[in-house]
Every structure is written in C-alpha cells, then in structure tokens.
Coordinates of C-alpha atoms and ligand atoms in Angstrom, one line a residue:
X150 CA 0.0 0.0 0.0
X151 CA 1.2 3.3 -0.8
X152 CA 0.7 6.2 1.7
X153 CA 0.6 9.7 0.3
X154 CA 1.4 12.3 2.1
X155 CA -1.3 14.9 3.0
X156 CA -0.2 18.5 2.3
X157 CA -0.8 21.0 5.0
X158 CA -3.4 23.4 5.3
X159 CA -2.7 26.7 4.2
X160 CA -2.1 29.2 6.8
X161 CA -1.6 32.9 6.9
X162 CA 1.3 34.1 4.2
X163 CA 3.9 36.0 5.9
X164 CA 3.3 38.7 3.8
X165 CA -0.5 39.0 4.3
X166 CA -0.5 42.4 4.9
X167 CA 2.0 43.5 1.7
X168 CA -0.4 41.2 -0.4
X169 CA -3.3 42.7 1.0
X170 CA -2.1 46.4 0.9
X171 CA -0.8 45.9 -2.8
X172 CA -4.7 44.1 -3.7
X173 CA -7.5 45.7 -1.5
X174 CA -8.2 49.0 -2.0
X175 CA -9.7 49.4 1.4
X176 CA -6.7 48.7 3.5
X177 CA -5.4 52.6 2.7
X178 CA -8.7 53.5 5.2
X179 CA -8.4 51.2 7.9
X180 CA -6.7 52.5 11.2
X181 CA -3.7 50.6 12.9
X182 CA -6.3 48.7 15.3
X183 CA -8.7 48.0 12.1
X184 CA -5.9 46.6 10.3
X185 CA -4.8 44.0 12.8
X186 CA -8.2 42.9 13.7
X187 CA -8.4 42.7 9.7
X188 CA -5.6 40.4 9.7
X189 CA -7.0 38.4 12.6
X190 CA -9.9 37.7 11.0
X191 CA -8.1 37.2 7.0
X192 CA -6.4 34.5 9.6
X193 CA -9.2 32.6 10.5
X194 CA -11.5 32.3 7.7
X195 CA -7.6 30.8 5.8
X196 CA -7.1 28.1 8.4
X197 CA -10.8 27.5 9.4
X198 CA -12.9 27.4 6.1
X199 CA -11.7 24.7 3.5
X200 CA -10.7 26.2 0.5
X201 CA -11.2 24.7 -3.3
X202 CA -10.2 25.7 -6.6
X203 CA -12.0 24.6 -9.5
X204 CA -10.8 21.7 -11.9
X205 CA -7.3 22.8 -13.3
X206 CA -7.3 25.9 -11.3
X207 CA -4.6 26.5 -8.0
X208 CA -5.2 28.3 -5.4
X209 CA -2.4 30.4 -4.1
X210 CA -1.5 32.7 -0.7
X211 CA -2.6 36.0 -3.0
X212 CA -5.9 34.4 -3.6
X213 CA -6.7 32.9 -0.5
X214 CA -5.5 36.7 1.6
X215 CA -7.3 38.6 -1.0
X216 CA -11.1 37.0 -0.6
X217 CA -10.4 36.5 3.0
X218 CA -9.8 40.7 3.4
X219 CA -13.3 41.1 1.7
X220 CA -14.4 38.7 3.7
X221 CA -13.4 39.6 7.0
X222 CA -13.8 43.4 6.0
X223 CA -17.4 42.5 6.4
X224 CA -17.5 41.2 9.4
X225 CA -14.9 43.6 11.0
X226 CA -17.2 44.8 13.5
X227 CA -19.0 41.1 14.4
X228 CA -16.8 38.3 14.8
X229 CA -15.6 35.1 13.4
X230 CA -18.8 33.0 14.6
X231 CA -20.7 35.3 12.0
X232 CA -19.6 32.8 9.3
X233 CA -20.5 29.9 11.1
X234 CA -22.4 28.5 7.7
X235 CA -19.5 29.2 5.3
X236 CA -17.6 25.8 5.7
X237 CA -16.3 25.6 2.2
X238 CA -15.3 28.5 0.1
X239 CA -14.4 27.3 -3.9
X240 CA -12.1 29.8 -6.2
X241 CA -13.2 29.5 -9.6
X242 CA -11.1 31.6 -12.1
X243 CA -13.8 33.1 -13.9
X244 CA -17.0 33.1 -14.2
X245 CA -19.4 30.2 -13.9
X246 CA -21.9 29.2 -16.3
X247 CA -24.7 27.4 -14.3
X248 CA -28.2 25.8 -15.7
X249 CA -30.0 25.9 -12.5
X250 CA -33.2 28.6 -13.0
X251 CA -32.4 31.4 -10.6
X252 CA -34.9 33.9 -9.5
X253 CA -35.9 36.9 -11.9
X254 CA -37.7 40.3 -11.1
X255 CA -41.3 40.3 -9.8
X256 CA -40.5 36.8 -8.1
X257 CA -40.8 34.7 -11.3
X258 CA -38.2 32.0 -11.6
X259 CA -36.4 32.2 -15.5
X260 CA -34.1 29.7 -16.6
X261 CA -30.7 29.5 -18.1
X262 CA -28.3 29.3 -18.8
X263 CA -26.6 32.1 -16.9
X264 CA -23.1 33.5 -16.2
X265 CA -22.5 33.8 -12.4
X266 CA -19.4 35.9 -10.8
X267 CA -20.5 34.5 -7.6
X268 CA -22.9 32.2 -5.7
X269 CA -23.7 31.2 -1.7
X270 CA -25.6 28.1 -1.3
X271 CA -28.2 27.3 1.1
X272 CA -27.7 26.5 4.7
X273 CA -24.2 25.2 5.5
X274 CA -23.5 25.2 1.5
X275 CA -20.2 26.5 0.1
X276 CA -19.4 30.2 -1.4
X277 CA -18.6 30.1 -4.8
X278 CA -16.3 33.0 -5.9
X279 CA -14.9 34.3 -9.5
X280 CA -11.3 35.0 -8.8
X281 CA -10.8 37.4 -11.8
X282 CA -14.0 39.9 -10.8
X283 CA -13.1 39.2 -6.9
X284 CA -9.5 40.6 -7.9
X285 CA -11.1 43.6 -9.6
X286 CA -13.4 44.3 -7.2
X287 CA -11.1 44.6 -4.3
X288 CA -8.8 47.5 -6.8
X289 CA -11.8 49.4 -7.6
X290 CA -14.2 50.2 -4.9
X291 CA -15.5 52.9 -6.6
X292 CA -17.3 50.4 -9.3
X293 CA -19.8 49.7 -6.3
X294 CA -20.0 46.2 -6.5
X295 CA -17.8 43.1 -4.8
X296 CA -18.6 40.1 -5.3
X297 CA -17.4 38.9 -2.0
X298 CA -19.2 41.3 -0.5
X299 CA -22.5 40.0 -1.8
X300 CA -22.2 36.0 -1.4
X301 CA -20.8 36.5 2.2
X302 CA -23.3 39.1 2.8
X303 CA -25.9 36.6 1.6
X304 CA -24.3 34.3 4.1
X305 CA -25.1 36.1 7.1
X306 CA -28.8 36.4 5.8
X307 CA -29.2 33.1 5.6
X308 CA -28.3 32.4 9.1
X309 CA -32.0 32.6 9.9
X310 CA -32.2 30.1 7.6
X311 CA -34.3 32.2 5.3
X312 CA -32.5 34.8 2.7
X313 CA -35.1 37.6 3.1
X314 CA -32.5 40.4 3.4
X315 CA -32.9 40.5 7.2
X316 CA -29.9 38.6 9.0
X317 CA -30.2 38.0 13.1
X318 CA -30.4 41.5 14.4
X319 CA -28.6 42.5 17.2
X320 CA -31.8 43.4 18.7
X321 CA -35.4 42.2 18.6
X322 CA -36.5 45.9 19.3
X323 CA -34.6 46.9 15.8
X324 CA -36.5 45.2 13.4
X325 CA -39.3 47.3 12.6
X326 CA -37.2 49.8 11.8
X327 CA -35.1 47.6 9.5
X328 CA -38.4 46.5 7.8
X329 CA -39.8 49.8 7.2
X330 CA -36.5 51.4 6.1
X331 CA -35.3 48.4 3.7
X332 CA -39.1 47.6 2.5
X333 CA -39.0 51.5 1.2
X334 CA -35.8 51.7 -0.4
X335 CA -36.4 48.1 -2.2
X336 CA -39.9 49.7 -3.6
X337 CA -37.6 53.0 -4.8
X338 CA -35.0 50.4 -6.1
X339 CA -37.6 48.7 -8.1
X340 CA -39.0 52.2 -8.9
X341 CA -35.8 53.3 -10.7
X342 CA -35.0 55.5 -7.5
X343 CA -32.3 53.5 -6.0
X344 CA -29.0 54.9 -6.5
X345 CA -26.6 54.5 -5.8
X346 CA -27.3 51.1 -5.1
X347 CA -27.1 48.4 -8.5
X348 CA -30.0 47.3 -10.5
X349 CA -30.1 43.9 -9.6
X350 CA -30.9 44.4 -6.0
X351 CA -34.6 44.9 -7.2
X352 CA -34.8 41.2 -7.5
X353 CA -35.7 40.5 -4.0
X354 CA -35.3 41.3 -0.5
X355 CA -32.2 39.2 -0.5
X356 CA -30.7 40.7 -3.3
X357 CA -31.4 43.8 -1.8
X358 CA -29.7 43.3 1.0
X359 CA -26.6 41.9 -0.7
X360 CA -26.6 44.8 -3.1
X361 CA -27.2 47.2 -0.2
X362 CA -24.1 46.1 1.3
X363 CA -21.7 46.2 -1.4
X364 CA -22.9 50.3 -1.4
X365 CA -22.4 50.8 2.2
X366 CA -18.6 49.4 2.2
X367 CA -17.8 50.8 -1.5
X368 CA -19.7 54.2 -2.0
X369 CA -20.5 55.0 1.9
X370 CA -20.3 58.6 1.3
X371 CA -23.2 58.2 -1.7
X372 CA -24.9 56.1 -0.2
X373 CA -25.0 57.8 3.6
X374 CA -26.1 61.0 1.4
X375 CA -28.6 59.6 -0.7
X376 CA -29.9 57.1 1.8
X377 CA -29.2 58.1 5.5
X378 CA -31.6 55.6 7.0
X379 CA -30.4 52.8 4.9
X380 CA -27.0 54.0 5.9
X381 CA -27.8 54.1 9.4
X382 CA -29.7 50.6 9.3
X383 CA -26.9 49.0 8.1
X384 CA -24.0 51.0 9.9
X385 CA -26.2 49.3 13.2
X386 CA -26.0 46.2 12.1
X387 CA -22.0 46.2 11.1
X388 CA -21.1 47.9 13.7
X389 CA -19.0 50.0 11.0
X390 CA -18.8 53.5 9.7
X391 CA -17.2 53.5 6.6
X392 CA -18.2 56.9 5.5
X393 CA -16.4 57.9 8.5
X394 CA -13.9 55.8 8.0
X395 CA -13.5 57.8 4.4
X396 CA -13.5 61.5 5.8
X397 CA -11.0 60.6 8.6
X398 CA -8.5 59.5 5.9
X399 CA -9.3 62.8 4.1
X400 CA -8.8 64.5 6.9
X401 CA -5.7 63.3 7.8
X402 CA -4.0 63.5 4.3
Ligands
ZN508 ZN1 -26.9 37.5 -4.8

C-alpha cells in the first residue's frame, strides 16, 4: 500500500498584509487597530474554512488573503462566529456558467443558462467566488460592486435560515425599523430610484440586502447622502462606519 502524504493546510502568508495592501483597495482607510483585527480575521477564515479551486485551477496565498480581506472586511465589527455557515469556500477563475433557474424580477423563476461571478448556497453550502472579478473588485471600490461582498453578505442572511435580506439582528426591538427602512428603499430600487445602489438588488429582499451592502462598504459617502436611514440601518448592524472611516482619511491627508 502506498501512503501519500497529506499537504498541509494553508495558513496565513507571511506577507498578508503587503499582499493585501498591494490588492485591496480598502486597506489605505483602515486604522492601525482596524488593520490588525483585519488580519486576525483574513487569519481565520484561511485556516478555518476549507478552500477549493475549480478543476485545473490552483489556489495560491494572494488568492486565498485577497477573498479573505473582503471577507473579513465584512464582518470587522461582528466576529468570526458570523460565518458559522460558510464551511467551504471554492475559487473558480472566472466566471461560472450554471443551468439551474435562478430567481428573476417580480418573483418569477427564469431559466438558463446564466453566467455567475458568484454564488452562496443554502444553509451550510459553500461560497462560490470568480477569482478574476473578486481581484477587480477589491482594486476598484468605486465600481460599487464586490462580489465577496454580496455572497458572504448573503451568508449572514441566511443564518436565519431564510434569505429575506434580514440577517439575526442585534436586537429584537430593531427590526421594525429595519423593515420599514429596507421595505421602502427596495420599492424605490424597483421604482428606478435607488442609486446608488445596482440594479439587480430589485430582485428580492435578499438581493437587496446583498446589493445594499456592497454600497455601504464601497460608496459610503453616496450612499450615507442619498440614503441616510439605509445608511444608518446597516452601519447598526456592522457595527462599521465606513463613511467615517473615508472623511477621517481625508482629513488626515
Ligand atoms: Zn446575490
């Protein structure tokens, strides 16, 4: 019988914070004490979470650091336990095509085939990401969109076990508030009112939600603006300000 040797799981690159600087837009805003909790965080979702790559595709330390910054920028103000329902996460290069129907506007279910940068599957089902529009993502910010952002933020909905754009909220006593405010702003969405948040969060509730959050990290400053009580609503449940975060690093430069 021959015995192969098992290779050991990746752990956190030397270098995390040089890769991460050189890849994630966002590190230029964090603070000293944001950036090590960052790195904490880019720490355990590496060694915790099993990572996969996609037939013929290798993972390597830039890609694993990179998705776990966008990661963990999401749940810099929660902790670890938020991602208690991500076990696996699978690096595909590019994007995916996938036959399974997926849901269309006004609830309706339309079929295939589709292109996907990005998926989070039910329950305790893996997070599926595009390495090529993660990578871009985390450079440009100011496109408004992440895909990490979205599926992990999809992740936290679902720990409710239903994806109805409402994750567990810190407080009972907060969700009518969240209701009202997201329930209004999905109706302007779907009204053509929405920016800046992206199109497709008039899907659903969920969508909304995912799309919401990819505004607050990447355009806080628009979307505090445009949409203080969305703003607020999620800036409660992050425990984040990112458009502070933005006019302190103004300030200071
Ligand atoms: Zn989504």
């Amino acid at each position: 019988m021959r015995l192969f040797r098992r290779r050991p799981p990746a752990g956190l690159p030397d270098n995390w914070a040089e890769i991460v600087e050189r890849n994630v837009a966002y590190w230029a805003i964090l603070d000293d004490g944001e950036r090590q909790r960052l790195g904490e965080l880019i720490e355990l979702i590496i060694e915790e979470k099993r990572w996969e790559a996609a037939q013929g595709f290798a993972l390597t330390d830039e890609i694993r650091t990179v998705v776990a910054a966008q990661a963990a920028l999401l749940i810099l103000g929660l902790d670890f336990d938020w991602y208690r329902a991500v076990q696996a996460i699978v690096i595909h290069p590019s994007e995916v095509i996938s036959y399974e129907p997926q849901p269309g506007p006004a609830g309706t279910m339309e079929e295939g085939p589709f292109s996907l940068l990005g998926l989070a599957d039910h329950r305790y089902g893996p997070v599926l990401i595009a390495w090529d529009a993660a990578k871009a993502n985390a450079r440009h910010p100011a496109w408004g969109r992440d895909v990490v952002l979205h599926e992990f933020a999809h992740k936290l909905d679902m720990l409710d076990d239903i994806v109805d754009g409402t994750p567990p909220l810190h407080r009972p006593e907060d969700g009518p508030r969240w209701h009202e405010v997201c329930t209004r702003e999905f109706e302007l969405l779907q009204d053509g009112a929405g920016w800046p948040l992206r199109d497709y969060g008039a899907t659903d509730p969920g969508e909304f939600f995912a799309v919401a959050t990819e505004a607050f990290f990447d355009l806080p400053l628009q979307l505090e603006e445009a949409k203080p009580e969305l703003y607020e609503v999620l800036r409660d449940f992050y425990r984040q300000d990112p458009a502070a975060r933005v006019r302190r690093r103004a300030a200071a430069s």
